[in-house]
Coordinates of C-alpha atoms in Angstrom, one line a residue:
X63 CA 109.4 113.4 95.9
X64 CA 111.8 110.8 94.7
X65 CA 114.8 112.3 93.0
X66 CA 113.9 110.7 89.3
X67 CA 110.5 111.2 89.5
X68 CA 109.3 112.9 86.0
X69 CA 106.4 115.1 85.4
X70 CA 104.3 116.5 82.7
X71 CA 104.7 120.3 82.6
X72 CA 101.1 120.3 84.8
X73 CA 102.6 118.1 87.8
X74 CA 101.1 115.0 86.8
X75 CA 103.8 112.3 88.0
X76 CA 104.7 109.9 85.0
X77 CA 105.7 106.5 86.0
X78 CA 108.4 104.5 84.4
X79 CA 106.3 102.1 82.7
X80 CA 102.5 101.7 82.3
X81 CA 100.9 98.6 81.6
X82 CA 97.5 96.7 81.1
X83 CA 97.1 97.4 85.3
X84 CA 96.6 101.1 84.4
X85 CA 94.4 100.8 81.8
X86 CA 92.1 98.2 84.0
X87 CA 90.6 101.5 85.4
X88 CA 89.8 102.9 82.9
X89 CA 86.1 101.8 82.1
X90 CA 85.6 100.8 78.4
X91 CA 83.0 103.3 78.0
X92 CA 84.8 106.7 79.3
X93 CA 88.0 105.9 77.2
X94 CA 89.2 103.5 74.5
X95 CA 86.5 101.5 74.0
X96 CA 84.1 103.2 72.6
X97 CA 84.5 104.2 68.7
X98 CA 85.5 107.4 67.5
X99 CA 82.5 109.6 66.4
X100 CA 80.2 108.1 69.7
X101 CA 79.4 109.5 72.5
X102 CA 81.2 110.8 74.8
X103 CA 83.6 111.3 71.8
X104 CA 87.1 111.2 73.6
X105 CA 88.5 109.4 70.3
X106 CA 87.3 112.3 68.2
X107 CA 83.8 113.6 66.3
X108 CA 84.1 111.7 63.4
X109 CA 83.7 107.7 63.3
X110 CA 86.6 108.1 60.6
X111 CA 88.1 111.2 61.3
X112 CA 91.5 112.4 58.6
X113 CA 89.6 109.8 56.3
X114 CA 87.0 111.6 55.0
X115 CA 88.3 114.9 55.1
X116 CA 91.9 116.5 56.6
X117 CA 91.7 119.7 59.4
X118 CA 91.6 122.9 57.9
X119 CA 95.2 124.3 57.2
X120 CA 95.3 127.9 58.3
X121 CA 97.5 130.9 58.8
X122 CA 97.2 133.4 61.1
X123 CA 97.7 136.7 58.9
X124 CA 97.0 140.1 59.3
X125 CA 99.3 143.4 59.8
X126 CA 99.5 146.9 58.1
X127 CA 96.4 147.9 56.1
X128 CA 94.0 145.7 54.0
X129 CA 95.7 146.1 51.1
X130 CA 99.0 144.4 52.4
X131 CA 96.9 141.7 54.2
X132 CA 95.2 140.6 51.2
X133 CA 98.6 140.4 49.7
X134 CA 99.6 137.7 51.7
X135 CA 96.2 136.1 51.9
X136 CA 96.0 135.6 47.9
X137 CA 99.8 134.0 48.8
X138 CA 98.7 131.6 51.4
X139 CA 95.9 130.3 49.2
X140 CA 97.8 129.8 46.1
X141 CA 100.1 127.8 48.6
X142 CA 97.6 125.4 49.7
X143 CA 95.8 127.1 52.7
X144 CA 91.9 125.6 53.3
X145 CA 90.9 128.6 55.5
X146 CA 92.2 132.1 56.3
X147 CA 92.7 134.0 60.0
X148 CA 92.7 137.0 60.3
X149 CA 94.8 139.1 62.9
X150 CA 93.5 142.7 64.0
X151 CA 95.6 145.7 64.9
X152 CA 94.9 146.7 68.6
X153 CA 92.9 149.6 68.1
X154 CA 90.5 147.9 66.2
X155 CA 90.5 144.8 68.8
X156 CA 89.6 147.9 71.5
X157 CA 87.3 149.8 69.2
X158 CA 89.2 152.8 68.0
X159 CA 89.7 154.1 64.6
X160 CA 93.2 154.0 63.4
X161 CA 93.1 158.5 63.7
X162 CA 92.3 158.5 67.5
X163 CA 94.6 159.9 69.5
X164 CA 94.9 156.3 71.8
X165 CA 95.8 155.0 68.2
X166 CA 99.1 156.3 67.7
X167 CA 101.9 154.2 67.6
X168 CA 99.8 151.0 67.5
X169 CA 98.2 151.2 63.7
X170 CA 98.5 148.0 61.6
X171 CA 101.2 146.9 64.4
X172 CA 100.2 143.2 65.4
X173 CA 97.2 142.7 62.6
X174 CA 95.4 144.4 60.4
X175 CA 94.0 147.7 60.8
X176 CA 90.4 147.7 60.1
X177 CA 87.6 150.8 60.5
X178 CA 85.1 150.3 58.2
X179 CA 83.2 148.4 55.5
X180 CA 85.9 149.6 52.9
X181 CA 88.6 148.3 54.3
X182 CA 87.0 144.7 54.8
X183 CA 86.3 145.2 51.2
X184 CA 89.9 145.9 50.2
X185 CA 90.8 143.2 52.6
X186 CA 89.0 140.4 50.6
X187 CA 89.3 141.9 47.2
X188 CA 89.1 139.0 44.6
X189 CA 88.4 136.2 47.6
X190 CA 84.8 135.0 47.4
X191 CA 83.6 135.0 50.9
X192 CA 81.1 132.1 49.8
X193 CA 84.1 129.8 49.0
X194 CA 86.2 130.5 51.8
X195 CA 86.4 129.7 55.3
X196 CA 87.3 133.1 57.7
X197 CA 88.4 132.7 61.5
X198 CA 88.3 136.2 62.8
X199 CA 90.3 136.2 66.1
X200 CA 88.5 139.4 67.9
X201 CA 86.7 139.3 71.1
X202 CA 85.0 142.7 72.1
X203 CA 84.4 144.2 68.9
X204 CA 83.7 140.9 67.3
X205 CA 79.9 142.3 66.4
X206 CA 81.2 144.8 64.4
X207 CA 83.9 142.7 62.4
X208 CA 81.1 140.3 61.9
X209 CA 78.8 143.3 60.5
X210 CA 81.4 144.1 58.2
X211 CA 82.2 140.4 57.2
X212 CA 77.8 139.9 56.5
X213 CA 77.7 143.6 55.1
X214 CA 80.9 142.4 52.5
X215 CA 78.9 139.1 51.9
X216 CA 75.6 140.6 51.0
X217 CA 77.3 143.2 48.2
X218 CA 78.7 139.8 46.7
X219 CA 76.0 138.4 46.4
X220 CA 76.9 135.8 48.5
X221 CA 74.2 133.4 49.8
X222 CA 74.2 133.9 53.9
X223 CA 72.9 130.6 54.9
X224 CA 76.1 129.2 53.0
X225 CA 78.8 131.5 54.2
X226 CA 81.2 129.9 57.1
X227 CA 83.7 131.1 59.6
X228 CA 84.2 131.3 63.0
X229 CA 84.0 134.6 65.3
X230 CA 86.3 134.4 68.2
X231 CA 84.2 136.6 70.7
X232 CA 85.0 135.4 74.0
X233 CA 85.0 138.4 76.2
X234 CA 85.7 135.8 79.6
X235 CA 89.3 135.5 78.7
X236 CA 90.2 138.6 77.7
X237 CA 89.1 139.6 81.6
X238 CA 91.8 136.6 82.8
X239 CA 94.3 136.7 80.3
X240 CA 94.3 139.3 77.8
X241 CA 93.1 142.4 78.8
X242 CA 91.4 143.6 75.2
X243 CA 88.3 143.9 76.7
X244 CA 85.6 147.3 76.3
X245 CA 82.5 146.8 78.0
X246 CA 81.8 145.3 81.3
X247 CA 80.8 141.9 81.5
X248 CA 77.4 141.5 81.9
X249 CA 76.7 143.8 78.3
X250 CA 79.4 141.9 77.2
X251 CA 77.5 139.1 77.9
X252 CA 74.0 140.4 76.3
X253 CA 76.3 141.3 72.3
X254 CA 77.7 137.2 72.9
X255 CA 74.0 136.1 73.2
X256 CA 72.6 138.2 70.6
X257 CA 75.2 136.9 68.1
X258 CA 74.5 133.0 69.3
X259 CA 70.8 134.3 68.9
X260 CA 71.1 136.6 65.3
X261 CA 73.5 133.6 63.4
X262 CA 70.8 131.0 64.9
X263 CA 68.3 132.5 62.0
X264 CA 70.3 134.2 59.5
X265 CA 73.8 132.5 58.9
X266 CA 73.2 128.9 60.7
X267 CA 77.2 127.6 59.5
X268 CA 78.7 130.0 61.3
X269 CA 80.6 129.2 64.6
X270 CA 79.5 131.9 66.8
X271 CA 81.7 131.5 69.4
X272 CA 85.8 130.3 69.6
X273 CA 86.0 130.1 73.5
X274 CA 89.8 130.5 73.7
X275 CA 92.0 128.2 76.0
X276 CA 94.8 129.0 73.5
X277 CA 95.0 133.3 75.7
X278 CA 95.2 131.6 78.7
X279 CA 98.7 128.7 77.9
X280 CA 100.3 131.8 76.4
X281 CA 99.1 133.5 79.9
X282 CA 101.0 131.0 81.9
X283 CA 98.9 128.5 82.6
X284 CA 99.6 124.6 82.6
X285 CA 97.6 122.2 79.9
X286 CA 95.6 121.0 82.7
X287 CA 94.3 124.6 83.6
X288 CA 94.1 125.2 79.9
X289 CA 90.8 123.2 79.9
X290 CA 89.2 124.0 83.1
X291 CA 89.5 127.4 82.7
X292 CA 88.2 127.2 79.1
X293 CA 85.7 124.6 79.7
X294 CA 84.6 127.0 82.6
X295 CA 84.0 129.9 79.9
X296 CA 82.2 127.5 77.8
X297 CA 79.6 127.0 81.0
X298 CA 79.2 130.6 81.6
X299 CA 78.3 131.0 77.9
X300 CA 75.5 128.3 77.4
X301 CA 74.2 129.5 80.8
X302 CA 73.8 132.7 79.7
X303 CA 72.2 131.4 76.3
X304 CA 69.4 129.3 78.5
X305 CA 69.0 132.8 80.3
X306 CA 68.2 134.0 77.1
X307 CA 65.8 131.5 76.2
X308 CA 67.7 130.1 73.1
X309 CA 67.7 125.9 72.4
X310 CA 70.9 124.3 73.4
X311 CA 70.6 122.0 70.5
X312 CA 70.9 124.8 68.1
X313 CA 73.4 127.0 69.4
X314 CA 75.5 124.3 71.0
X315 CA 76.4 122.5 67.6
X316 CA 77.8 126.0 66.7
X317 CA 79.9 126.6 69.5
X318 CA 83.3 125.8 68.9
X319 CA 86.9 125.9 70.8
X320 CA 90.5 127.2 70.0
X321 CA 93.3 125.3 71.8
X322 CA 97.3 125.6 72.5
X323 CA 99.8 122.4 71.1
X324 CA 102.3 122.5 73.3
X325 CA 105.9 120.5 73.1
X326 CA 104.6 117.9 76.0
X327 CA 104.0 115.4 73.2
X328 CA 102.0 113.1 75.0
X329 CA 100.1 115.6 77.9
X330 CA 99.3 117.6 74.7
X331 CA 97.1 114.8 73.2
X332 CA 95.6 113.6 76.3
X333 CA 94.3 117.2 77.0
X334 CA 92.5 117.2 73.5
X335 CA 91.1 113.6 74.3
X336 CA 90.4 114.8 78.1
X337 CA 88.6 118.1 77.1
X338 CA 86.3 116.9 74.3
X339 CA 84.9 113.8 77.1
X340 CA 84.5 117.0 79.5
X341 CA 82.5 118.9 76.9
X342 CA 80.8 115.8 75.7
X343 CA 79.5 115.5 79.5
X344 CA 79.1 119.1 80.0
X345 CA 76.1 120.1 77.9
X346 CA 74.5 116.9 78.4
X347 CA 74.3 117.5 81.8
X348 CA 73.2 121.3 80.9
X349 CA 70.0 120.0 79.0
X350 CA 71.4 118.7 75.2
X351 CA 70.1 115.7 73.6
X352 CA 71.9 116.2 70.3
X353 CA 74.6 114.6 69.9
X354 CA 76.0 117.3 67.5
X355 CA 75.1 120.0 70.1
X356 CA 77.9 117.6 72.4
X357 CA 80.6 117.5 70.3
X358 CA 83.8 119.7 71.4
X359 CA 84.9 120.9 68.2
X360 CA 88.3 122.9 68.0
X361 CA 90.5 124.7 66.0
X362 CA 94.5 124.9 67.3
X363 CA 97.6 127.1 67.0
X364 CA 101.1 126.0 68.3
X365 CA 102.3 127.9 71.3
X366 CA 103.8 131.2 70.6
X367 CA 105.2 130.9 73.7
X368 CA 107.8 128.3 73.4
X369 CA 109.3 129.8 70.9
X370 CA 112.7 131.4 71.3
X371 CA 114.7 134.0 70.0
X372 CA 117.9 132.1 70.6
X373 CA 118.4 130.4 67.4
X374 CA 115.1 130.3 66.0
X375 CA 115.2 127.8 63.5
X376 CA 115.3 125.1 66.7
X377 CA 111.4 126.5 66.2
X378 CA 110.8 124.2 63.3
X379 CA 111.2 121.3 65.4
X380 CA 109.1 122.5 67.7
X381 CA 106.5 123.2 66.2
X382 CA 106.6 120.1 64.2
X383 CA 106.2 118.4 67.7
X384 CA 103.1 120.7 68.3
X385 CA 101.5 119.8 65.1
X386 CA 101.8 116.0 65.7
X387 CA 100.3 117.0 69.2
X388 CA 97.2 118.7 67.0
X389 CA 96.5 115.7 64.7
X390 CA 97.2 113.0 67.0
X391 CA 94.8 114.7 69.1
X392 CA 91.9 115.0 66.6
X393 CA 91.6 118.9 65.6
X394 CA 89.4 120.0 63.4
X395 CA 91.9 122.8 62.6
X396 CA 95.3 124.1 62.7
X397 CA 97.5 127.4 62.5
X398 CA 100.9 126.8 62.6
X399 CA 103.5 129.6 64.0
X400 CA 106.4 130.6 61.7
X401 CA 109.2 130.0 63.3
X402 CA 110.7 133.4 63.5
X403 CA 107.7 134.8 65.4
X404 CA 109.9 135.3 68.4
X405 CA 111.4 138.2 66.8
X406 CA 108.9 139.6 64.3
X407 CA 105.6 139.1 62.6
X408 CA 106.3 135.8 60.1
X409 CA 108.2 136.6 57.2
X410 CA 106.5 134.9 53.9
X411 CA 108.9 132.3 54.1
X412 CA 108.5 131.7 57.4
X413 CA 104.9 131.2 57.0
X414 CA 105.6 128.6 54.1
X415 CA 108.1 127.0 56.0
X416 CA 104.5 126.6 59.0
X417 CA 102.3 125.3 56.1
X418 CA 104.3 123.2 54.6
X419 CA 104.6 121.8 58.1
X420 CA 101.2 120.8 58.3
X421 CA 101.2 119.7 54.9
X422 CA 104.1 116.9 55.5
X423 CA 102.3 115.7 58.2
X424 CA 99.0 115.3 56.2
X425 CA 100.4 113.6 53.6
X426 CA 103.6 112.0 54.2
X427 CA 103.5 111.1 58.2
X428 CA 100.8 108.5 58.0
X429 CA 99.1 110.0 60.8
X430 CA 95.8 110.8 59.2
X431 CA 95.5 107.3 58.1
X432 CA 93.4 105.9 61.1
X433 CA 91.1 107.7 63.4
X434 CA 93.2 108.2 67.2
X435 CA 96.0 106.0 66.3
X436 CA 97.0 106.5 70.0
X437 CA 94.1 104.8 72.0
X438 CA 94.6 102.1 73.7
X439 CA 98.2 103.0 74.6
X440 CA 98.7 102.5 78.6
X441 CA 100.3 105.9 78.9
X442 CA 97.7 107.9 77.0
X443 CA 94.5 106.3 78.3
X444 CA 96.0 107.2 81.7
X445 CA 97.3 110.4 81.4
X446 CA 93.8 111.3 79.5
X447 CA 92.6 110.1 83.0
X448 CA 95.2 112.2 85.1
X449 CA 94.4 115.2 82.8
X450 CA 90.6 115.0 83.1
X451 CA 90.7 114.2 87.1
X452 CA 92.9 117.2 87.6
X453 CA 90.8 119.7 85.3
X454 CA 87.8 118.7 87.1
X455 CA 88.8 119.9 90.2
X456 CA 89.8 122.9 89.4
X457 CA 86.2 123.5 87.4
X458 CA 84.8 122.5 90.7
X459 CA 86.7 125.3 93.0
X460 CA 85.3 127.5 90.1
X461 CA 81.6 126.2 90.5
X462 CA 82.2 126.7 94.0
X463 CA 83.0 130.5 94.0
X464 CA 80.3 130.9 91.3
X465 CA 81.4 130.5 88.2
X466 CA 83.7 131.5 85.5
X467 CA 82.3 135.1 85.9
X468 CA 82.5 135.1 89.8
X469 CA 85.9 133.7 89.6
X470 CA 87.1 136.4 87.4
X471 CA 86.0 139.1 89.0
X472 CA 87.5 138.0 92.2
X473 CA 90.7 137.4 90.3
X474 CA 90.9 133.3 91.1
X475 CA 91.7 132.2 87.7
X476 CA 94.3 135.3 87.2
X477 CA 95.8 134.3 90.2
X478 CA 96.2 130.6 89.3
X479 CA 97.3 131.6 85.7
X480 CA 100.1 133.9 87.4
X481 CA 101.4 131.4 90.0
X482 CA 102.0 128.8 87.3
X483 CA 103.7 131.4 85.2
X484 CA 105.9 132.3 87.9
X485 CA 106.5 128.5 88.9
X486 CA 107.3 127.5 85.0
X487 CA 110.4 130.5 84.7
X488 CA 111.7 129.8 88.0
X489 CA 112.1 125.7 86.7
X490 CA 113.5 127.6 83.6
X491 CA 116.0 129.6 85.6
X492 CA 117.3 126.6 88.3
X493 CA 117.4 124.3 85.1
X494 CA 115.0 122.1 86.0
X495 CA 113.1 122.4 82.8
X496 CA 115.5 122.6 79.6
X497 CA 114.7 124.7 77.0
X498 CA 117.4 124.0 73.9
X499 CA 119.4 127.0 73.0
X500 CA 118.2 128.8 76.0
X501 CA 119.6 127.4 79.1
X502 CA 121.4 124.7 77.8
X503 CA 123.5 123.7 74.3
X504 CA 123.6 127.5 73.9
X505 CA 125.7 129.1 71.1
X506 CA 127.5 132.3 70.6
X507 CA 125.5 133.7 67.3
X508 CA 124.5 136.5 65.2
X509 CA 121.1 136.6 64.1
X510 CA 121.0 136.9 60.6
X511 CA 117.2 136.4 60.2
X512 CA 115.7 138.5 58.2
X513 CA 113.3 140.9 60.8
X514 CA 109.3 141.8 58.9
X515 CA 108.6 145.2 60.5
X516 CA 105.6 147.2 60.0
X517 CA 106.1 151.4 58.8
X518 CA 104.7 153.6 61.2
X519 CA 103.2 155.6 58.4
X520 CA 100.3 153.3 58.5
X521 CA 98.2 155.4 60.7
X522 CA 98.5 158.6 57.9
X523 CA 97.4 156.2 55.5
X524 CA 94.4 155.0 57.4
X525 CA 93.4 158.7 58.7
X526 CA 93.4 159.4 54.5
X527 CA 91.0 156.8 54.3
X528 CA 88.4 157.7 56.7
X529 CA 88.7 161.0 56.0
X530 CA 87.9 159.7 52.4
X531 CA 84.9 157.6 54.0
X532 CA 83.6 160.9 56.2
X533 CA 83.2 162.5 52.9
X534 CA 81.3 160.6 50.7
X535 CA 78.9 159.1 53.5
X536 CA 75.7 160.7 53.9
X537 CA 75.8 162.0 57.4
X538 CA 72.2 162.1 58.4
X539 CA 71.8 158.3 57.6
X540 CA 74.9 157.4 59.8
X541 CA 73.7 159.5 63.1
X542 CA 70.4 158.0 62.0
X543 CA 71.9 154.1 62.0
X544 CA 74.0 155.4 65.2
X545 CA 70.6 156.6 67.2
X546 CA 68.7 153.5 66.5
X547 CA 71.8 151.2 68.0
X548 CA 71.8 153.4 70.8
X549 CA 67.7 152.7 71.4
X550 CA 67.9 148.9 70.8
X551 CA 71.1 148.7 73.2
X552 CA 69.1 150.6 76.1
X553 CA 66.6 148.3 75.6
X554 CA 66.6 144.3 75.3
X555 CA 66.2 143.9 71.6
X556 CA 68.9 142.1 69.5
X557 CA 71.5 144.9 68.7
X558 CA 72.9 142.9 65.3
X559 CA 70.5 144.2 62.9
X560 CA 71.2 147.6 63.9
X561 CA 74.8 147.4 63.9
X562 CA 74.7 145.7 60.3
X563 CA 72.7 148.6 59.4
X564 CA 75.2 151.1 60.4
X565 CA 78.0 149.6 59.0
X566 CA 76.2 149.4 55.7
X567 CA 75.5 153.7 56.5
X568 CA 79.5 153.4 56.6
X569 CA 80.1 154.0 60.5
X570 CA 83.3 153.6 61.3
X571 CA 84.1 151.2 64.1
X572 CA 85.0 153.4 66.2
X573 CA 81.4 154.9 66.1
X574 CA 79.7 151.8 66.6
X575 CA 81.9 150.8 69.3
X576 CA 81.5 154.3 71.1
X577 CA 77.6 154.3 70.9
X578 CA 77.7 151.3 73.1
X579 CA 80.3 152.9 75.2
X580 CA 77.5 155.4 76.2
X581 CA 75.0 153.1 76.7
X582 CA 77.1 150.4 78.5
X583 CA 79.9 152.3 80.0
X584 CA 83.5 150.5 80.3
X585 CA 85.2 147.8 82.0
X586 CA 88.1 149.2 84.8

């Protein structure tokens, strides 16, 4: 290794200069010089892109009960927000009401807390789920979050075949990264299909699926694993929709992807370009003809990881940097981190200071103005290259083993998330990568940020509330709605209907979620 060699945070050397000899290789119709909008799309999915119509400006909001949530969500919108996201408390992520005992201590903590029909209710009061639309990032109990969100719609009045969101649902990461996973994988599996299936026929503009690379950055990995891994998960999923017999070209134009911005400016944007050419390649190769059913569509959040607690308002910059990275890249939507997130959930101010991030760059950066305003560049086109030749590689070890699925269970991509975890602090600690205010230009302060702390006497309030729910609910109709989810889960029929049904009985989560613990059993 020469001693000023530079790398992108993935190892990719970057060379001094780059000229019209590196961008030679690259053949007109895999990079550049094909228009945005065309296949295989690596200069975005719209011929025109920010033109005709800007990403969707979310913020990621959830915490304490409904009531509070919806607080802050009638805030963000009267700031300018396009779409909500919505953030679940833990026990409702691992399908628990907020008064079991494996509860305590963790109610309304790092989202909402949400157990039933009425608190989706409360949690949308006044917000016309028809006008909106919802990201709900929740992975095993995403069936019964989207039961609530359909049950909510139908009692508006709401027309389903016009209502639009995304459901985060991918149960593959939580295995490698996360670890908010229920059931084992293979049921987990059967709920993913029947959701692709179920939304196929009754609400066709809904994303059915977020398959999450954003779990496995703030895991550890590097930007190039970021998109094997993901793109990896993607595979498993349409394979398993085949296996279920479902078209490619419907279900794959609703699939959609959820993506880390990272500071690596440059690396950052070449991912984005790199990974929607992948895709693009991907399902044609897996059977699509649609064009629509090829396009990697994907929604970002800046990395909650490089923030730092060390004088936090250095976090603006950053993730300034990370939401050029977005737009330059071509998302179709973006969440952007407050920067006092390293200490606490956002303060309201904090998540102004995020949206009015996005908002500066929308309309007074020029960036929007022209469709990839970075192709062409020698050092993108290249890197794009790099990026995409490394990723591939990787996806191949995994196709080798088996699979996404095979490779979990046998721990590879856990493994290669860790190592590169381990490798990034040690450059942090030996000052090979600088991190401002951390391990270099440090300061002697006192934080005097205000801290947004959530009362532990959320969990009495929620107990109150089921308790209210237990008693005006008629109990034969919920053990009846209850019975019939455990006899279409035992069997191979679509489970959806009945789980809308027993939310609309007013079964608690936590009931739904431990019907199919008897049938399926849990993940150890």
């Amino acid at each position: 290794m020469n001693p000023g060699s530079r790398f992108t945070d993935s190892g990719i050397e970057i060379k001094k200069v780059y000229t019209d000899a590196d961008l030679s290789k690259n053949p007109p119709e895999r990079g550049y010089g094909i228009s945005p909008g065309q296949f295989p799309f690596t200069r975005g999915i719209q011929a025109d892109m920010y033109r005709g119509k800007l990403w969707t400006m979310r913020q990621y909001a959830g915490f304490s009960t409904a009531e509070e949530s919806n607080k802050r969500y009638q805030y963000l919108l009267s700031q300018g927000v396009m779409g909500l996201s919505v953030a679940f408390d833990l026990p409702t992520q691992l399908g628990y009401n907020s008064d079991h005992p494996l509860s305590e201590g963790e109610v309304g903590k790092v989202g909402v807390a949400i157990d039933s029909i009425d608190d989706m209710q409360t949690l949308f009061k006044d917000i016309k789920l028809q006008d909106i639309t919802t990201s709900m990032t929740i992975n095993a109990t995403a069936f019964i979050l989207l039961a609530f969100y359909v049950a909510l719609a139908k009692k508006q009045g709401a027309d389903l075949k016009k209502i639009s969101g995304t459901v985060q649902n991918d149960i593959l990461k939580e295995y490698a990264a996360r670890g908010t996973y229920i059931y084992p994988p293979k049921p987990s599996m059967r709920i993913i299909t029947d959701i692709f299936e179920w939304c196929g026929h009754e609400l066709p503009k809904w994303n059915t699926i977020s398959i999450s690379g954003y779990h496995i950055r703030e895991a550890g990995s590097t930007a190039v694993q970021e998109i094997a891994f993901t793109l990896s998960n993607g595979k498993a999923y349409v394979k398993a929709a085949l296996e279920k017999g479902l078209d490619i070209n419907v279900f794959g134009k609703r699939l959609s992807f959820f993506f880390n911005a990272h500071n690596n400016l440059f690396e950052e944007v070449a991912k984005f370009r790199a990974a929607r050419r992948m895709w693009a390649g991907i399902m044609k190769e897996l059977g699509a003809t649609d064009p629509h059913a090829m396009m990697l569509r994907f929604h970002t959040q800046t990395g909650g990881s490089t923030l730092t607690a060390q004088q936090p308002s250095n976090n603006i910059a950053r993730v300034t940097v990370q939401t050029l990275a977005a737009v330059l890249g071509g998302t179709q939507s973006l969440h952007t981190n407050g920067y006092d997130e390293a200490l606490s959930l956002p303060t309201e101010e904090a998540a102004k200071i995020a949206l009015r991030t996005q908002q500066i760059v929308a309309y007074e950066s020029g960036v929007p103005d022209t469709a990839d305003p970075l192709a062409g560049s020698y050092y993108v086109e290249t890197l794009t290259n790099d990026v995409e030749r490394e990723a591939l590689k990787l996806m191949e070890k995994i196709d080798m083993i088996g699979g996404s699925i095979a490779a979990i269970e046998q721990g590879f991509i856990q493994n290669e998330i860790a190592k590169s975890a381990y490798d990034y602090q040690r450059r942090i600690e030996r000052n090979e990568k600088v991190i401002v205010g951390v391990n270099k230009f440090q300061s002697d302060e006192n934080n005097t940020n205000p801290v947004f702390k959530v009362d532990d006497s959320i969990q009495k309030i929620q107990t109150e509330k089921l308790n209210a729910l237990r008693r005006k609910r008629d109990p034969a109709k919920c053990d009846q709605a209850l019975q019939l989810l455990n006899d279409k889960a035992s069997g191979d029929e679509n489970i959806m209907p009945a789980v809308i049904e027993a939310v609309e009985n007013y079964c608690t989560l936590g009931e739904i979620a431990d019907t199919l613990r008897e049938v399926f059993g849990e993940h150890k």
